Coordinates of C-alpha atoms in Angstrom, one line a residue:
Chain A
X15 CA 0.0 0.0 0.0
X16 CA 0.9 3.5 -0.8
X17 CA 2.1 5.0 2.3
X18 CA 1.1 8.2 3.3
X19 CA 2.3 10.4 6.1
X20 CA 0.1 13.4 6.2
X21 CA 1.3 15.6 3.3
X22 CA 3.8 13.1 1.7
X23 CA 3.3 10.2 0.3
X24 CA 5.6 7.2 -0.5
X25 CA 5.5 4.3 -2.9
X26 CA 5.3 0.8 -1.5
X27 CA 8.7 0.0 -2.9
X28 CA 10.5 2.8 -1.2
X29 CA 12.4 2.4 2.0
X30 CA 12.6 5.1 4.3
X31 CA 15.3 6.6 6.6
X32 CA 13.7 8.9 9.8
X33 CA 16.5 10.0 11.5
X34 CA 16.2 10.5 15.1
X35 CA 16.7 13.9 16.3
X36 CA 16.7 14.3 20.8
X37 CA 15.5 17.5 21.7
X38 CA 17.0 15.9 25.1
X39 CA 19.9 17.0 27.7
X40 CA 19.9 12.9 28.7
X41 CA 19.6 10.8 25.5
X42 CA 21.6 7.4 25.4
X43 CA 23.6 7.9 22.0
X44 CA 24.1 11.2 22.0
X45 CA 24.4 12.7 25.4
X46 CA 23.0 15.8 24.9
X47 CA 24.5 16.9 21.9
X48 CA 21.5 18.1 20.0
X49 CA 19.7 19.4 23.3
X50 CA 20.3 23.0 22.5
X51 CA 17.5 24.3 19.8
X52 CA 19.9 25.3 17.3
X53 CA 22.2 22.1 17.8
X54 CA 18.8 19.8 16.9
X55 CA 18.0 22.2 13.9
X56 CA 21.5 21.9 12.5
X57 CA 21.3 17.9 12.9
X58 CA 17.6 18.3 11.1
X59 CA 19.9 20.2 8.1
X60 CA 22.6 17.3 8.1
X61 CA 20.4 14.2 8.1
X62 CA 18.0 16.5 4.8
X63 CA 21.0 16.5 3.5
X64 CA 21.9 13.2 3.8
X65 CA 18.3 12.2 2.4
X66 CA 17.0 11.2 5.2
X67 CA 13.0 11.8 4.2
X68 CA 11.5 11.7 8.0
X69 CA 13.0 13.7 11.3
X70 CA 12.0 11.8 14.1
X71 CA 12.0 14.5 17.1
X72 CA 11.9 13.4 20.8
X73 CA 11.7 15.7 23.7
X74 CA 11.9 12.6 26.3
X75 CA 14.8 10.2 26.5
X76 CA 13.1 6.6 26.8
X77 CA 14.9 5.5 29.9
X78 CA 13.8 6.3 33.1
X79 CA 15.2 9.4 34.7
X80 CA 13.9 13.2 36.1
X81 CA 10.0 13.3 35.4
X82 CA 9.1 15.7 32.3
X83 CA 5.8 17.2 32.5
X84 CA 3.3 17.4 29.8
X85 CA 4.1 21.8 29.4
X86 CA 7.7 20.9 29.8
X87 CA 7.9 18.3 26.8
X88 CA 5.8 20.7 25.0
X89 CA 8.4 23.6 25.5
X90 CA 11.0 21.2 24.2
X91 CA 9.7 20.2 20.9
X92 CA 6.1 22.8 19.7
X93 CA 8.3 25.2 18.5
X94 CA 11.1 23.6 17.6
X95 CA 8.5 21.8 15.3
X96 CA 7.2 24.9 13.9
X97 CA 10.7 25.9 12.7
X98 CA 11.6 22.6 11.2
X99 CA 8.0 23.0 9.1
X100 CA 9.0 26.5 7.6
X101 CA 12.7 25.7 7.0
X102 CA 12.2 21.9 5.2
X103 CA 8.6 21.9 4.2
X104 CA 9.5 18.5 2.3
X105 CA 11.0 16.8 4.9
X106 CA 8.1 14.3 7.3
X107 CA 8.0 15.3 10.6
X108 CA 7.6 12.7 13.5
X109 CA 7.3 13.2 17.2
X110 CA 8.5 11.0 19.4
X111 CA 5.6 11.2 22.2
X112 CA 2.8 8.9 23.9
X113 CA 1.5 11.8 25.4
X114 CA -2.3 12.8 23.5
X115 CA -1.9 16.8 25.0
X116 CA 1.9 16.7 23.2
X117 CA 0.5 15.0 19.9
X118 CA -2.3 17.5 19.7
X119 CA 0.3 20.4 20.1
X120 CA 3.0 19.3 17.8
X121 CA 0.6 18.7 15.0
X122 CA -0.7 22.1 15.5
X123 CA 2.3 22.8 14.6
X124 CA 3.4 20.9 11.3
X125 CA 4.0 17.2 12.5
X126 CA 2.8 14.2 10.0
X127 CA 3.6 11.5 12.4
X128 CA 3.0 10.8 15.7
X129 CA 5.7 7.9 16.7
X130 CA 4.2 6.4 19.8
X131 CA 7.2 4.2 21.4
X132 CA 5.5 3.3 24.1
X133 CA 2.2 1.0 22.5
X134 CA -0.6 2.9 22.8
X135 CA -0.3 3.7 26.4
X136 CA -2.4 7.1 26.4
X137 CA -5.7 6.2 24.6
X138 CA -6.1 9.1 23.3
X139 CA -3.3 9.8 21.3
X140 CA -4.9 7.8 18.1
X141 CA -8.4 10.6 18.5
X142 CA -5.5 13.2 17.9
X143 CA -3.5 11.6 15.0
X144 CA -6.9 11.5 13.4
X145 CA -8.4 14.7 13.8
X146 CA -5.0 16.2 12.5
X147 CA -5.1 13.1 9.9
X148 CA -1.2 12.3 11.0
X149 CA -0.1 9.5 10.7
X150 CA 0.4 6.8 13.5
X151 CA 3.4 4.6 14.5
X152 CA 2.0 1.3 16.5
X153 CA 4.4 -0.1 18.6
X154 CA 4.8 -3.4 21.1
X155 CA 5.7 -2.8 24.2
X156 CA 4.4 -5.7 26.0
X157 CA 2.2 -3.6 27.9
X158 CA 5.1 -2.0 29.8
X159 CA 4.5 1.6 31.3
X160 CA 6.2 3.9 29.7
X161 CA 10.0 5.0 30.4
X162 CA 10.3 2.1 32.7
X163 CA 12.9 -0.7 31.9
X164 CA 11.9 -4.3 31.4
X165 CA 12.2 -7.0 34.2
X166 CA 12.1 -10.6 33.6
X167 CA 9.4 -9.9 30.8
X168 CA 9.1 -13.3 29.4
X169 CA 6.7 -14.4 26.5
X170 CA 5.1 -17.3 25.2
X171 CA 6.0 -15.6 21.8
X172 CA 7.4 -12.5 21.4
X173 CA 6.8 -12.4 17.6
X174 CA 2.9 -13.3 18.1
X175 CA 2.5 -10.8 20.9
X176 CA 4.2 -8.3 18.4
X177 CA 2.1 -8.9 15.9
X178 CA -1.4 -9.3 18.2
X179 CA -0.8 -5.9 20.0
X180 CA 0.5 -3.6 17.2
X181 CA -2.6 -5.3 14.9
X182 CA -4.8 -4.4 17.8
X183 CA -3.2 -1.1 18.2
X184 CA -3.6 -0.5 14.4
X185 CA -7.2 -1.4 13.9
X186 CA -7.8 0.9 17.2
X187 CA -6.3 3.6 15.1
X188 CA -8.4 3.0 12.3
X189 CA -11.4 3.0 14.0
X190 CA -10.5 6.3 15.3
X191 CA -10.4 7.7 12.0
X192 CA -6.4 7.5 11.2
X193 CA -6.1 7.4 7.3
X194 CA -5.5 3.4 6.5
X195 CA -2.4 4.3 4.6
X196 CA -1.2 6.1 7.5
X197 CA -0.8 3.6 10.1
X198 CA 3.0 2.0 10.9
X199 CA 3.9 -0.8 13.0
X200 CA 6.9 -1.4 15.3
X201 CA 8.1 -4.3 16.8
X202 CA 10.1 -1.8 19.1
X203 CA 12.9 -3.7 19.6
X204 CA 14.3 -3.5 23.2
X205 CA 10.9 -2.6 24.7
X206 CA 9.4 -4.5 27.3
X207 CA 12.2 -6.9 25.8
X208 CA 15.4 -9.0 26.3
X209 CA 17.9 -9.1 24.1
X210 CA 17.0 -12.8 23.0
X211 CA 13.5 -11.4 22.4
X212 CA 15.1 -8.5 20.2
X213 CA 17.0 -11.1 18.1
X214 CA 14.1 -13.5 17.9
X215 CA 11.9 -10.0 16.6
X216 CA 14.7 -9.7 14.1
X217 CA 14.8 -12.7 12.7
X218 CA 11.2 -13.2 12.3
X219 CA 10.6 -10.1 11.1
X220 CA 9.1 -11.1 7.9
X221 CA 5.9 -12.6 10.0
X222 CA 5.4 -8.6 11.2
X223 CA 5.7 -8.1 7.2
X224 CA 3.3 -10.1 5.9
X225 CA 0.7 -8.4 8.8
X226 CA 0.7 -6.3 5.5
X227 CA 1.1 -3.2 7.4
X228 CA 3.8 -1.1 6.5
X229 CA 7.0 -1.7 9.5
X230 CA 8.7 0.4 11.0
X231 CA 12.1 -0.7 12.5
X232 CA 14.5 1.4 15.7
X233 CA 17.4 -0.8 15.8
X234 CA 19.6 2.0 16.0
X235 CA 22.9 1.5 18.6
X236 CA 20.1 0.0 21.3
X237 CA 21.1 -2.4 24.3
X238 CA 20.0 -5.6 22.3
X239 CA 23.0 -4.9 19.6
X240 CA 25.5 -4.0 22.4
X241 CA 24.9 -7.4 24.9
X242 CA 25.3 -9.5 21.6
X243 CA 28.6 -7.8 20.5
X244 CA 29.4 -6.6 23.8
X245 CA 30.5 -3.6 22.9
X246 CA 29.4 0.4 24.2
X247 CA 27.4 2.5 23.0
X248 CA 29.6 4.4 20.4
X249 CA 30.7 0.9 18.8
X250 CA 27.8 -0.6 18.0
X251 CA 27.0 0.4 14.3
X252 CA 28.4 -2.9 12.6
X253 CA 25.9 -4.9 14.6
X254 CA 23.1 -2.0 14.1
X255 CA 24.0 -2.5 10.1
X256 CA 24.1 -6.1 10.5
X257 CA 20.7 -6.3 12.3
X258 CA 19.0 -3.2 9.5
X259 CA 20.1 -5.5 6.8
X260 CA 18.3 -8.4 8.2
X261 CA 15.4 -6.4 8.5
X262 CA 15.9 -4.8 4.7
X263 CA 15.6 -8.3 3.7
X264 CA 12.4 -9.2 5.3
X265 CA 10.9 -5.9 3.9
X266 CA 11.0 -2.9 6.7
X267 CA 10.1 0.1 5.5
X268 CA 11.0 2.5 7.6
X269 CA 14.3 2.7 9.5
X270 CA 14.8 5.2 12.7
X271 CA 18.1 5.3 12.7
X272 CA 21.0 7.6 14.1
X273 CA 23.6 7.1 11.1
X274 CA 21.6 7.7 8.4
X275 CA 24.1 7.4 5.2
X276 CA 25.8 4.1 6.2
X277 CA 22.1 3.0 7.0
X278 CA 20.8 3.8 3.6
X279 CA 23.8 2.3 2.1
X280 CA 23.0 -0.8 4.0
X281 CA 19.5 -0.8 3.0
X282 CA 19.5 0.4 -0.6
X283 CA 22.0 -2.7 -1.0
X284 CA 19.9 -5.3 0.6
X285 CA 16.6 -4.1 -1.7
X286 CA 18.9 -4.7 -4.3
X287 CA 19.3 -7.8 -3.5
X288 CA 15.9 -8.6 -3.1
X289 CA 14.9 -7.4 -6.2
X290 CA 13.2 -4.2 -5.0
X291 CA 15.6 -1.6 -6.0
X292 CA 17.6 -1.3 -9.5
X293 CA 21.5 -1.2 -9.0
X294 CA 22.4 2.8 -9.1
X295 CA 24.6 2.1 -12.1
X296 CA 25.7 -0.8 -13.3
X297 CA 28.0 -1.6 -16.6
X298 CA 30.1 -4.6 -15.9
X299 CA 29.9 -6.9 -18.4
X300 CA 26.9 -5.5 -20.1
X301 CA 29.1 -3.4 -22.2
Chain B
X3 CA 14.0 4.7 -50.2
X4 CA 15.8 1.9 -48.3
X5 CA 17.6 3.3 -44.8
X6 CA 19.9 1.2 -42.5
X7 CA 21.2 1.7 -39.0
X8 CA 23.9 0.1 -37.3
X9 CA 23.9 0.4 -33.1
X10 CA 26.3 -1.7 -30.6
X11 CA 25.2 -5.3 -28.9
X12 CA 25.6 -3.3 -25.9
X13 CA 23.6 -5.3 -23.2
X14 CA 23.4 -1.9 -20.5
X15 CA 20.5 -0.9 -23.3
X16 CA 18.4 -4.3 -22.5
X17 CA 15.6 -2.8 -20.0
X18 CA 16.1 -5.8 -17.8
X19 CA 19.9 -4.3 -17.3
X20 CA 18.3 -0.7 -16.6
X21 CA 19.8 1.0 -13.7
X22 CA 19.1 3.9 -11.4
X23 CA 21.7 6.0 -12.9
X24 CA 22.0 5.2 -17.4
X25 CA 25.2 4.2 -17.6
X26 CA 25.1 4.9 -21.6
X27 CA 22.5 7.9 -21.9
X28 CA 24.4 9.4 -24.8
X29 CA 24.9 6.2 -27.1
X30 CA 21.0 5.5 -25.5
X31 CA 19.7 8.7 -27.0
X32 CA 22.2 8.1 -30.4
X33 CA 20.1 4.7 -30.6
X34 CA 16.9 6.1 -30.2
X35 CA 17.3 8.5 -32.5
X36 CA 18.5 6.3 -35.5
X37 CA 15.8 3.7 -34.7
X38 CA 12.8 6.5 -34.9
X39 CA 14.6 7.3 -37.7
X40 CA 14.2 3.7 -39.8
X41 CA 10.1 3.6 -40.2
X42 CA 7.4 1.4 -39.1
X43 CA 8.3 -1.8 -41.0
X44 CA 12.4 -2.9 -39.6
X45 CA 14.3 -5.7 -40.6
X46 CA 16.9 -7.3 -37.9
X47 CA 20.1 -8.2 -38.7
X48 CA 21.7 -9.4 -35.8
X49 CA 23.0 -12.5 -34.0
X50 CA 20.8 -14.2 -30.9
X51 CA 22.0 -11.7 -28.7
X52 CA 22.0 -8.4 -30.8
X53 CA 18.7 -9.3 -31.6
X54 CA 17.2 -9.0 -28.2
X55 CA 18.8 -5.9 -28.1
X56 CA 17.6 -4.1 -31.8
X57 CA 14.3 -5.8 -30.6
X58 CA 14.4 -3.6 -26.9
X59 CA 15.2 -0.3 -29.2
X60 CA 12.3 -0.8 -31.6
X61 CA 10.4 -1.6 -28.8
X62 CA 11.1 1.6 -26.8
X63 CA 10.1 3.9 -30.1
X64 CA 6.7 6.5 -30.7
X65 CA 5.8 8.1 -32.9
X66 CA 7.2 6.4 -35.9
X67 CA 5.8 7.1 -39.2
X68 CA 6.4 5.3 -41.9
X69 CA 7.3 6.0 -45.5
X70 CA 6.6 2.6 -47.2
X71 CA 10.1 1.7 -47.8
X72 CA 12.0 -1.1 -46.2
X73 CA 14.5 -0.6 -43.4
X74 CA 17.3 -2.8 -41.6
X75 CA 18.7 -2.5 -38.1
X76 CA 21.6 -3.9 -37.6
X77 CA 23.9 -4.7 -34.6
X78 CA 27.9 -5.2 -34.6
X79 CA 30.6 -3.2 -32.8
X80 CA 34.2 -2.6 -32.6
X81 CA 37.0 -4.1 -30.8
X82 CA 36.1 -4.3 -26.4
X83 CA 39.9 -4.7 -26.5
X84 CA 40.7 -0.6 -26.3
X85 CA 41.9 -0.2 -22.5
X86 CA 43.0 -2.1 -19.5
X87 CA 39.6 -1.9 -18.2
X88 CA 38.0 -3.2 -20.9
X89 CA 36.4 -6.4 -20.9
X90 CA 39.1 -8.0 -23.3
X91 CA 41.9 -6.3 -21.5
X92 CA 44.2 -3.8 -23.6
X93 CA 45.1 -4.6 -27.0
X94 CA 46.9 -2.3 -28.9
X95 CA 45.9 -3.6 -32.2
X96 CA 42.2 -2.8 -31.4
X97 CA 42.5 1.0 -32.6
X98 CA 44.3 0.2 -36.0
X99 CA 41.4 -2.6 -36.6
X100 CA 38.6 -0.4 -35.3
X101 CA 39.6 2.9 -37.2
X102 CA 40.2 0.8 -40.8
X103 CA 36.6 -0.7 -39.8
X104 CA 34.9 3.1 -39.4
X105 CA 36.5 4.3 -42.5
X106 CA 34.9 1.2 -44.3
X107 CA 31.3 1.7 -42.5
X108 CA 31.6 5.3 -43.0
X109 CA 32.4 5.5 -46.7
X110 CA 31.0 2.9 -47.3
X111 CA 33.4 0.2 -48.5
X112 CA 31.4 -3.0 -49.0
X113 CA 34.4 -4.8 -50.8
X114 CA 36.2 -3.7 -47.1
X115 CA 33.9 -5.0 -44.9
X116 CA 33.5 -7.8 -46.9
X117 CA 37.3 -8.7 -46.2
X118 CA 37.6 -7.8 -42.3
X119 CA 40.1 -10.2 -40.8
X120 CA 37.8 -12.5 -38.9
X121 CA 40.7 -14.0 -36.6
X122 CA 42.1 -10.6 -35.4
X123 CA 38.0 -9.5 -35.0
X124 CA 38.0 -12.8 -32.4
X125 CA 41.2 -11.8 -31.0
X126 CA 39.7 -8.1 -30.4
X127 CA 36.3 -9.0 -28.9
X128 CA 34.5 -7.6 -31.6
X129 CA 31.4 -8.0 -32.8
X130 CA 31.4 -8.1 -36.4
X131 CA 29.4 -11.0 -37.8
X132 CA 26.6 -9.4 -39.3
X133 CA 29.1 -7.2 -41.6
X134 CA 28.6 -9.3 -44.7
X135 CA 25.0 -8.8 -44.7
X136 CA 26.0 -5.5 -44.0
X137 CA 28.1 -5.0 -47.0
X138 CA 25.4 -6.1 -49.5
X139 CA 22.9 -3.9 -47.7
X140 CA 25.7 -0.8 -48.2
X141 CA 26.2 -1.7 -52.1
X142 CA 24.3 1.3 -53.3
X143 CA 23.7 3.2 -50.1
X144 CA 25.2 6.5 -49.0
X145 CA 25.6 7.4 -45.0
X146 CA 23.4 9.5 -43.9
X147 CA 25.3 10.4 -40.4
X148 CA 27.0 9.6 -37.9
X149 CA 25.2 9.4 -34.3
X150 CA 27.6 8.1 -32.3
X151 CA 31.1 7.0 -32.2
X152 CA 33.2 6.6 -28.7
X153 CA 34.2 3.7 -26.4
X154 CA 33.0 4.7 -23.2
X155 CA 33.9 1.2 -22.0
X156 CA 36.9 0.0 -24.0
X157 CA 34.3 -1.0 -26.2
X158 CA 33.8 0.9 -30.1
X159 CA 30.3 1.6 -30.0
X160 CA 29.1 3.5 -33.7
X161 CA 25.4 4.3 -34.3
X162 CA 25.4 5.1 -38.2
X163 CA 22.9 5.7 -40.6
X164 CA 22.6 5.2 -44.5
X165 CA 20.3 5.5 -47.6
X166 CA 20.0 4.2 -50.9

């Protein structure tokens, strides 16, 4: 299906890059380094420029840590929103939030897509995606509340609980009103997860796929790549390419990632591969 | 009036080989130009291969009109011997055999093509079997132009049209 994030629309054979972009003093891969306004909208320039077709802003790191009110996450991103709108009117917006009050604020705003990492967990927040007609990201989280860590989660099976609460999360959507071609799902790796459940997620992927809703994948440097390589954060994009290109070969379409060119290269080359995606330009021995 | 075209076997022009990026847009558009050019009704002279590809350029053409006579397209090339990136490596003898083989197509010399040395043609990589039909085709024909001529690949590509 043609995919459609508010004002832009993609074609079903086109794989997408949304760079992530922390409007946070705290965040786990870059420290800080983009917290100051006009440090994010510099990184929002760089990753255009580097194609990336989707900003993914965040105003709230993921792990736990100081409390951020509703006003203060607000004060972190609304605006910031509003400047990224007049200065790349092509590029998609996405905000990071589960919070319905924040979602309503930043699509006021100029946001296409509301990227709920935390499955759904205020009710609301699909009423707002549809009144604005944003799109929605659906993500598993195994029920886990949000910006807490998991703890001995265990599943029967982590790939059908996937699959069962972002379907259930998606048709929730849709019977709020969100466009069908506007609804994403996320296995979320690392959420309410393991790292054995983050690998088993990987390498099923293609069962998420062939939910026929359009996947989103945020593989990017997280916990699950570092335990299996144990290596930092900071040495981790090898196994984050490694796992992407697994994922590019089961069909994601949308990648949230931190490096965006090696990511691309990574995934333009796997669609090649599959078939999806021409070679850019290829002579040898067709001459 | 009868008109003939000669274009490369070059496989990059096969839409199955199609990439992102053209890596041939100029000896593409050469092609495209000179097959427009022939008429509704073509004739292909050509190998297995060559074939598939005159086939892919008459396939690609609009708006073609016509004007009753009869018209040949037909595929050979030069030496793919003319650099060290070329897919027959460097030999040096490739420019000697490919310029003696334009001045023939381009005069034309039927009696020259006629006589091409076919082991030195097998030694150079080139393609240069349909040059005898060629040469009776060319008996009381005139060229018409010259579209393209370059070997962007260590390969001598000509597109060339003639009359008669």
């Amino acid at each position: 299906m043609t995919l459609r994030l508010r004002r832009h629309t993609f074609a079903d054979d086109q794989p997408l890059m949304m760079a992530i972009v922390n409007r946070t003093p705290d965040s786990f891969f870059d420290k800080g380094a983009t917290w100051a306004e006009d440090a994010a909208f510099e990184r929002v320039g760089t990753v255009v420029e580097q194609g990336a077709e989707i900003v993914d802003i965040g105003g709230i790191k993921a792990a736990p840590g100081v409390e951020i009110p509703p006003a203060e996450e607000k004060a972190r991103v609304v605006d910031f929103v509003a400047r990224v709108r007049e200065a790349f009117p092509d590029v998609v917006i996405s905000v990071d939030t589960w919070r319905a009050e924040v979602g309503d604020a930043v699509c006021g705003a100029g946001a296409d897509v509301l990227n709920d990492a935390w499955g759904g967990a205020d009710p609301e927040l699909v009423d707002v995606a549809a009144a604005h007609d944003a799109a929605i990201i659906c993500t598993h989280t195994g029920g886990a509340t949000p910006r807490t860590r998991p703890y001995r989660v265990e599943y029967d099976d982590v790939v059908r609980s996937a699959i069962e609460d972002t379907v259930a999360y998606a048709q929730r959507a849709l019977d709020a009103g969100v466009a069908p071609e506007s609804i994403v799902i996320d296995p979320a790796h690392d959420f309410g997860k393991n790292t054995f459940h983050s690998l088993e997620i990987t390498r099923r992927l293609g069962e998420m796929v062939a939910t026929g809703w359009p996947v989103l994948v945020s593989l990017s440097n997280k916990d699950f790549v570092g335990e299996t390589l144990d290596l930092p954060v900071g040495e981790r994009l090898l196994g984050t390419l490694a796992a992407t290109s697994v994922c590019a070969l089961a069909g994601a379409r949308i990648y949230r990632v931190h490096q965006v060119p090696e990511t691309r290269q990574s995934v333009d080359m796997v669609w090649s591969i599959a078939g999806r995606r021409r070679p850019a330009r290829a002579i040898r021995g067709l001459q | 009036m009868t008109r003939i075209a000669l274009v490369p076997g070059c496989l990059a022009l096969l839409p199955a080989y199609a990439s992102l990026l053209d890596p041939v847009p100029e000896l593409r558009a050469a092609c495209a130009e000179a097959v427009a050019w022939l008429g509704e009704d073509v004739r292909i002279v050509a190998a297995d291969q060559g074939r598939r590809v005159a086939e892919a350029l008459l396939a690609t053409r609009t708006g073609v009109a016509g004007d009753g006579g009869s018209s040949y397209l037909v595929v050979a090339n030069g030496a793919a011997t003319r650099s060290e990136r070329a897919p027959g490596y460097l030999d040096e003898r490739a420019f000697d055999f490919d310029r003696a083989l334009a001045k023939s197509l381009i005069a034309p010399d039927p009696a020259a093509l006629r006589a091409v040395d076919t082991d030195l043609s097998h030694a150079l990589w080139a393609d240069v079997a349909t040059l005898a039909p060629l040469a009776d085709l060319l008996d009381a024909a005139h060229l018409e132009s010259v579209d393209y001529d370059d070997d962007p690949y260590g390969v001598q590509y000509w597109v060339l049209r003639w009359a008669s």
